[in-house]
Amino acid sequence: MELIDGKLISAQVKAELQAEVEKIAASGGKIPHLAAVLVGDNGASETYVASKIKSCEQIGFKSTLVRRDASTSEAEVLEIINQLNNDPDVDGFIVQLPLPDHINVDHVIEAIDPKKDVDGFHPINIGRMAKGLPAYISATPFGVLELIKRYNIETAGKHCVVVGRSQIVGLPMSILMQRNTYPGNCTVTLAHSKTQNLKEVCKSADILVAALGKPEFITADMVKDGAVVIDVGLTRVVDTTKKSGFALKGDVKFDEVSAKTSYITPVPGGVGLMTVAALMYNTLLASKKEIYK
Ligand code: GUN
């Protein structure tokens, strides 16, 4: 069993981005600028956004945080998006999800200029990705692909089972793994809460991507010997022994599953750390106008 080290790989990706920003700065080019919009006071969102802003500082990107309280109207959020769309200094921006219930998330995402949609959530980016056209690929699937690539994990002809059909992770992951490229060329099964014989389906996976958001759901009896297991789950569970009062749990019961695998991502220290690195990568692409010329 080899542990896929998200901490190591995310640090490598960030170091590569930092080196590129130094070159851009030395030649007088434009410094990449990421903006983040945070509405409300969701604890996990605060942590994620803080880590995105901190990563910008580490790499040498410019960053802007737009904060509004939970009572902010949808119209006000749409106006902030309009301003960011039209601000020539902002290369890319994200609106942190979840939003307060009175705001329609689809209205918000569709208001973002696809050229600045470094989260890759806009239907135009999802559609372009599905067609194999240049597109921003959302951070979690992008992070998973990068881990597979940097560990030279074979994917062609393999059976990849993705468990969970979320718009942000499961759905794009399933599309990306069947593409005629590397990583890709898998036979893909997208399993979800209505899948019959889920245990058998999972057990037939050469590559198992767990993205259902149920802590320790995937147990050893669901995993084939020698499988590659990618754990996208990141759920806060109460843990009074921790200073924060919670522990982070993946979707995989790591202690019993890991011994059966050829490669596995830990939680924490796996996919989660890659997502911020992926967002930074997309921001650099945006500033260089690599996706939309
Ligand atoms: N909430 C959970 N994951 C994400 C993400 O990747 N981007 C944004 N904007 N919100 C999220």
JSON list of N, CA and C in Angstrom, two decimals, residues 165-205:
[
{"chain": "A", "resi": 165, "resn": "ARG", "atom": "N", "xyz": [-23.10, 11.59, -6.69]},
{"chain": "A", "resi": 165, "resn": "ARG", "atom": "CA", "xyz": [-23.33, 12.28, -7.97]},
{"chain": "A", "resi": 165, "resn": "ARG", "atom": "C", "xyz": [-23.48, 13.78, -7.80]},
{"chain": "A", "resi": 166, "resn": "SER", "atom": "N", "xyz": [-22.74, 14.36, -6.84]},
{"chain": "A", "resi": 166, "resn": "SER", "atom": "CA", "xyz": [-22.86, 15.81, -6.64]},
{"chain": "A", "resi": 166, "resn": "SER", "atom": "C", "xyz": [-22.38, 16.55, -7.88]},
{"chain": "A", "resi": 167, "resn": "GLN", "atom": "N", "xyz": [-22.95, 17.75, -8.06]},
{"chain": "A", "resi": 167, "resn": "GLN", "atom": "CA", "xyz": [-22.56, 18.60, -9.20]},
{"chain": "A", "resi": 167, "resn": "GLN", "atom": "C", "xyz": [-21.09, 19.00, -9.12]},
{"chain": "A", "resi": 168, "resn": "ILE", "atom": "N", "xyz": [-20.60, 19.15, -7.89]},
{"chain": "A", "resi": 168, "resn": "ILE", "atom": "CA", "xyz": [-19.24, 19.68, -7.70]},
{"chain": "A", "resi": 168, "resn": "ILE", "atom": "C", "xyz": [-18.19, 18.59, -7.81]},
{"chain": "A", "resi": 169, "resn": "VAL", "atom": "N", "xyz": [-18.50, 17.36, -7.41]},
{"chain": "A", "resi": 169, "resn": "VAL", "atom": "CA", "xyz": [-17.47, 16.31, -7.40]},
{"chain": "A", "resi": 169, "resn": "VAL", "atom": "C", "xyz": [-17.85, 15.08, -8.23]},
{"chain": "A", "resi": 170, "resn": "GLY", "atom": "N", "xyz": [-18.88, 14.34, -7.81]},
{"chain": "A", "resi": 170, "resn": "GLY", "atom": "CA", "xyz": [-19.16, 13.05, -8.44]},
{"chain": "A", "resi": 170, "resn": "GLY", "atom": "C", "xyz": [-19.42, 13.14, -9.93]},
{"chain": "A", "resi": 171, "resn": "LEU", "atom": "N", "xyz": [-20.32, 14.04, -10.31]},
{"chain": "A", "resi": 171, "resn": "LEU", "atom": "CA", "xyz": [-20.67, 14.16, -11.73]},
{"chain": "A", "resi": 171, "resn": "LEU", "atom": "C", "xyz": [-19.45, 14.53, -12.60]},
{"chain": "A", "resi": 172, "resn": "PRO", "atom": "N", "xyz": [-18.72, 15.65, -12.27]},
{"chain": "A", "resi": 172, "resn": "PRO", "atom": "CA", "xyz": [-17.55, 15.95, -13.10]},
{"chain": "A", "resi": 172, "resn": "PRO", "atom": "C", "xyz": [-16.49, 14.85, -13.06]},
{"chain": "A", "resi": 173, "resn": "MET", "atom": "N", "xyz": [-16.29, 14.23, -11.91]},
{"chain": "A", "resi": 173, "resn": "MET", "atom": "CA", "xyz": [-15.29, 13.16, -11.80]},
{"chain": "A", "resi": 173, "resn": "MET", "atom": "C", "xyz": [-15.59, 12.03, -12.79]},
{"chain": "A", "resi": 174, "resn": "SER", "atom": "N", "xyz": [-16.89, 11.67, -12.88]},
{"chain": "A", "resi": 174, "resn": "SER", "atom": "CA", "xyz": [-17.28, 10.56, -13.77]},
{"chain": "A", "resi": 174, "resn": "SER", "atom": "C", "xyz": [-17.03, 10.94, -15.23]},
{"chain": "A", "resi": 175, "resn": "ILE", "atom": "N", "xyz": [-17.28, 12.20, -15.56]},
{"chain": "A", "resi": 175, "resn": "ILE", "atom": "CA", "xyz": [-17.06, 12.65, -16.95]},
{"chain": "A", "resi": 175, "resn": "ILE", "atom": "C", "xyz": [-15.57, 12.64, -17.27]},
{"chain": "A", "resi": 176, "resn": "LEU", "atom": "N", "xyz": [-14.76, 13.14, -16.32]},
{"chain": "A", "resi": 176, "resn": "LEU", "atom": "CA", "xyz": [-13.32, 13.27, -16.57]},
{"chain": "A", "resi": 176, "resn": "LEU", "atom": "C", "xyz": [-12.64, 11.91, -16.69]},
{"chain": "A", "resi": 177, "resn": "MET", "atom": "N", "xyz": [-13.08, 10.94, -15.92]},
{"chain": "A", "resi": 177, "resn": "MET", "atom": "CA", "xyz": [-12.38, 9.65, -15.92]},
{"chain": "A", "resi": 177, "resn": "MET", "atom": "C", "xyz": [-12.66, 8.81, -17.17]},
{"chain": "A", "resi": 178, "resn": "GLN", "atom": "N", "xyz": [-13.72, 9.18, -17.94]},
{"chain": "A", "resi": 178, "resn": "GLN", "atom": "CA", "xyz": [-13.98, 8.41, -19.17]},
{"chain": "A", "resi": 178, "resn": "GLN", "atom": "C", "xyz": [-13.35, 9.06, -20.41]},
{"chain": "A", "resi": 179, "resn": "ARG", "atom": "N", "xyz": [-12.78, 10.27, -20.25]},
{"chain": "A", "resi": 179, "resn": "ARG", "atom": "CA", "xyz": [-12.23, 10.97, -21.43]},
{"chain": "A", "resi": 179, "resn": "ARG", "atom": "C", "xyz": [-11.08, 10.18, -22.06]},
{"chain": "A", "resi": 180, "resn": "ASN", "atom": "N", "xyz": [-10.91, 10.43, -23.36]},
{"chain": "A", "resi": 180, "resn": "ASN", "atom": "CA", "xyz": [-9.84, 9.74, -24.09]},
{"chain": "A", "resi": 180, "resn": "ASN", "atom": "C", "xyz": [-8.51, 10.48, -23.90]},
{"chain": "A", "resi": 181, "resn": "THR", "atom": "N", "xyz": [-8.00, 10.43, -22.66]},
{"chain": "A", "resi": 181, "resn": "THR", "atom": "CA", "xyz": [-6.75, 11.12, -22.33]},
{"chain": "A", "resi": 181, "resn": "THR", "atom": "C", "xyz": [-6.21, 10.50, -21.05]},
{"chain": "A", "resi": 182, "resn": "TYR", "atom": "N", "xyz": [-5.08, 11.01, -20.57]},
{"chain": "A", "resi": 182, "resn": "TYR", "atom": "CA", "xyz": [-4.59, 10.54, -19.26]},
{"chain": "A", "resi": 182, "resn": "TYR", "atom": "C", "xyz": [-4.64, 11.69, -18.27]},
{"chain": "A", "resi": 183, "resn": "PRO", "atom": "N", "xyz": [-5.12, 11.51, -17.06]},
{"chain": "A", "resi": 183, "resn": "PRO", "atom": "CA", "xyz": [-5.84, 10.35, -16.57]},
{"chain": "A", "resi": 183, "resn": "PRO", "atom": "C", "xyz": [-7.20, 10.24, -17.25]},
{"chain": "A", "resi": 184, "resn": "GLY", "atom": "N", "xyz": [-7.64, 9.03, -17.51]},
{"chain": "A", "resi": 184, "resn": "GLY", "atom": "CA", "xyz": [-8.92, 8.82, -18.17]},
{"chain": "A", "resi": 184, "resn": "GLY", "atom": "C", "xyz": [-8.97, 7.44, -18.79]},
{"chain": "A", "resi": 185, "resn": "ASN", "atom": "N", "xyz": [-9.77, 7.33, -19.86]},
{"chain": "A", "resi": 185, "resn": "ASN", "atom": "CA", "xyz": [-9.94, 6.06, -20.56]},
{"chain": "A", "resi": 185, "resn": "ASN", "atom": "C", "xyz": [-10.41, 4.93, -19.64]},
{"chain": "A", "resi": 186, "resn": "CYS", "atom": "N", "xyz": [-11.11, 5.31, -18.57]},
{"chain": "A", "resi": 186, "resn": "CYS", "atom": "CA", "xyz": [-11.68, 4.30, -17.68]},
{"chain": "A", "resi": 186, "resn": "CYS", "atom": "C", "xyz": [-13.06, 3.89, -18.18]},
{"chain": "A", "resi": 187, "resn": "THR", "atom": "N", "xyz": [-13.50, 2.71, -17.79]},
{"chain": "A", "resi": 187, "resn": "THR", "atom": "CA", "xyz": [-14.91, 2.35, -17.86]},
{"chain": "A", "resi": 187, "resn": "THR", "atom": "C", "xyz": [-15.49, 2.86, -16.55]},
{"chain": "A", "resi": 188, "resn": "VAL", "atom": "N", "xyz": [-16.45, 3.78, -16.66]},
{"chain": "A", "resi": 188, "resn": "VAL", "atom": "CA", "xyz": [-16.90, 4.49, -15.44]},
{"chain": "A", "resi": 188, "resn": "VAL", "atom": "C", "xyz": [-18.29, 4.04, -15.01]},
{"chain": "A", "resi": 189, "resn": "THR", "atom": "N", "xyz": [-18.46, 3.82, -13.73]},
{"chain": "A", "resi": 189, "resn": "THR", "atom": "CA", "xyz": [-19.78, 3.62, -13.13]},
{"chain": "A", "resi": 189, "resn": "THR", "atom": "C", "xyz": [-20.00, 4.75, -12.14]},
{"chain": "A", "resi": 190, "resn": "LEU", "atom": "N", "xyz": [-21.12, 5.46, -12.28]},
{"chain": "A", "resi": 190, "resn": "LEU", "atom": "CA", "xyz": [-21.46, 6.51, -11.31]},
{"chain": "A", "resi": 190, "resn": "LEU", "atom": "C", "xyz": [-22.54, 5.94, -10.39]},
{"chain": "A", "resi": 191, "resn": "ALA", "atom": "N", "xyz": [-22.14, 5.61, -9.17]},
{"chain": "A", "resi": 191, "resn": "ALA", "atom": "CA", "xyz": [-23.07, 5.01, -8.20]},
{"chain": "A", "resi": 191, "resn": "ALA", "atom": "C", "xyz": [-23.61, 6.10, -7.27]},
{"chain": "A", "resi": 192, "resn": "HIS", "atom": "N", "xyz": [-24.81, 5.86, -6.73]},
{"chain": "A", "resi": 192, "resn": "HIS", "atom": "CA", "xyz": [-25.43, 6.88, -5.87]},
{"chain": "A", "resi": 192, "resn": "HIS", "atom": "C", "xyz": [-26.39, 6.21, -4.90]},
{"chain": "A", "resi": 193, "resn": "SER", "atom": "N", "xyz": [-27.19, 7.00, -4.21]},
{"chain": "A", "resi": 193, "resn": "SER", "atom": "CA", "xyz": [-28.00, 6.46, -3.12]},
{"chain": "A", "resi": 193, "resn": "SER", "atom": "C", "xyz": [-29.05, 5.44, -3.58]},
{"chain": "A", "resi": 194, "resn": "LYS", "atom": "N", "xyz": [-29.40, 5.43, -4.86]},
{"chain": "A", "resi": 194, "resn": "LYS", "atom": "CA", "xyz": [-30.40, 4.46, -5.35]},
{"chain": "A", "resi": 194, "resn": "LYS", "atom": "C", "xyz": [-29.74, 3.26, -6.04]},
{"chain": "A", "resi": 195, "resn": "THR", "atom": "N", "xyz": [-28.43, 3.21, -6.07]},
{"chain": "A", "resi": 195, "resn": "THR", "atom": "CA", "xyz": [-27.74, 2.09, -6.73]},
{"chain": "A", "resi": 195, "resn": "THR", "atom": "C", "xyz": [-28.04, 0.78, -6.00]},
{"chain": "A", "resi": 196, "resn": "GLN", "atom": "N", "xyz": [-28.37, -0.25, -6.77]},
{"chain": "A", "resi": 196, "resn": "GLN", "atom": "CA", "xyz": [-28.59, -1.57, -6.16]},
{"chain": "A", "resi": 196, "resn": "GLN", "atom": "C", "xyz": [-27.25, -2.29, -6.06]},
{"chain": "A", "resi": 197, "resn": "ASN", "atom": "N", "xyz": [-27.13, -3.17, -5.08]},
{"chain": "A", "resi": 197, "resn": "ASN", "atom": "CA", "xyz": [-25.90, -3.95, -4.88]},
{"chain": "A", "resi": 197, "resn": "ASN", "atom": "C", "xyz": [-24.66, -3.07, -4.82]},
{"chain": "A", "resi": 198, "resn": "LEU", "atom": "N", "xyz": [-24.74, -1.99, -4.06]},
{"chain": "A", "resi": 198, "resn": "LEU", "atom": "CA", "xyz": [-23.63, -1.03, -4.03]},
{"chain": "A", "resi": 198, "resn": "LEU", "atom": "C", "xyz": [-22.32, -1.70, -3.61]},
{"chain": "A", "resi": 199, "resn": "LYS", "atom": "N", "xyz": [-22.41, -2.62, -2.66]},
{"chain": "A", "resi": 199, "resn": "LYS", "atom": "CA", "xyz": [-21.21, -3.30, -2.18]},
{"chain": "A", "resi": 199, "resn": "LYS", "atom": "C", "xyz": [-20.51, -4.02, -3.34]},
{"chain": "A", "resi": 200, "resn": "GLU", "atom": "N", "xyz": [-21.29, -4.75, -4.15]},
{"chain": "A", "resi": 200, "resn": "GLU", "atom": "CA", "xyz": [-20.70, -5.50, -5.27]},
{"chain": "A", "resi": 200, "resn": "GLU", "atom": "C", "xyz": [-20.14, -4.53, -6.33]},
{"chain": "A", "resi": 201, "resn": "VAL", "atom": "N", "xyz": [-20.88, -3.46, -6.57]},
{"chain": "A", "resi": 201, "resn": "VAL", "atom": "CA", "xyz": [-20.41, -2.47, -7.56]},
{"chain": "A", "resi": 201, "resn": "VAL", "atom": "C", "xyz": [-19.07, -1.90, -7.11]},
{"chain": "A", "resi": 202, "resn": "CYS", "atom": "N", "xyz": [-18.97, -1.51, -5.85]},
{"chain": "A", "resi": 202, "resn": "CYS", "atom": "CA", "xyz": [-17.72, -0.94, -5.33]},
{"chain": "A", "resi": 202, "resn": "CYS", "atom": "C", "xyz": [-16.59, -1.97, -5.40]},
{"chain": "A", "resi": 203, "resn": "LYS", "atom": "N", "xyz": [-16.93, -3.21, -5.10]},
{"chain": "A", "resi": 203, "resn": "LYS", "atom": "CA", "xyz": [-15.93, -4.27, -5.06]},
{"chain": "A", "resi": 203, "resn": "LYS", "atom": "C", "xyz": [-15.37, -4.59, -6.45]},
{"chain": "A", "resi": 204, "resn": "SER", "atom": "N", "xyz": [-16.10, -4.17, -7.49]},
{"chain": "A", "resi": 204, "resn": "SER", "atom": "CA", "xyz": [-15.61, -4.42, -8.85]},
{"chain": "A", "resi": 204, "resn": "SER", "atom": "C", "xyz": [-14.72, -3.27, -9.34]},
{"chain": "A", "resi": 205, "resn": "ALA", "atom": "N", "xyz": [-14.47, -2.27, -8.49]},
{"chain": "A", "resi": 205, "resn": "ALA", "atom": "CA", "xyz": [-13.69, -1.10, -8.91]},
{"chain": "A", "resi": 205, "resn": "ALA", "atom": "C", "xyz": [-12.19, -1.34, -8.83]}
]
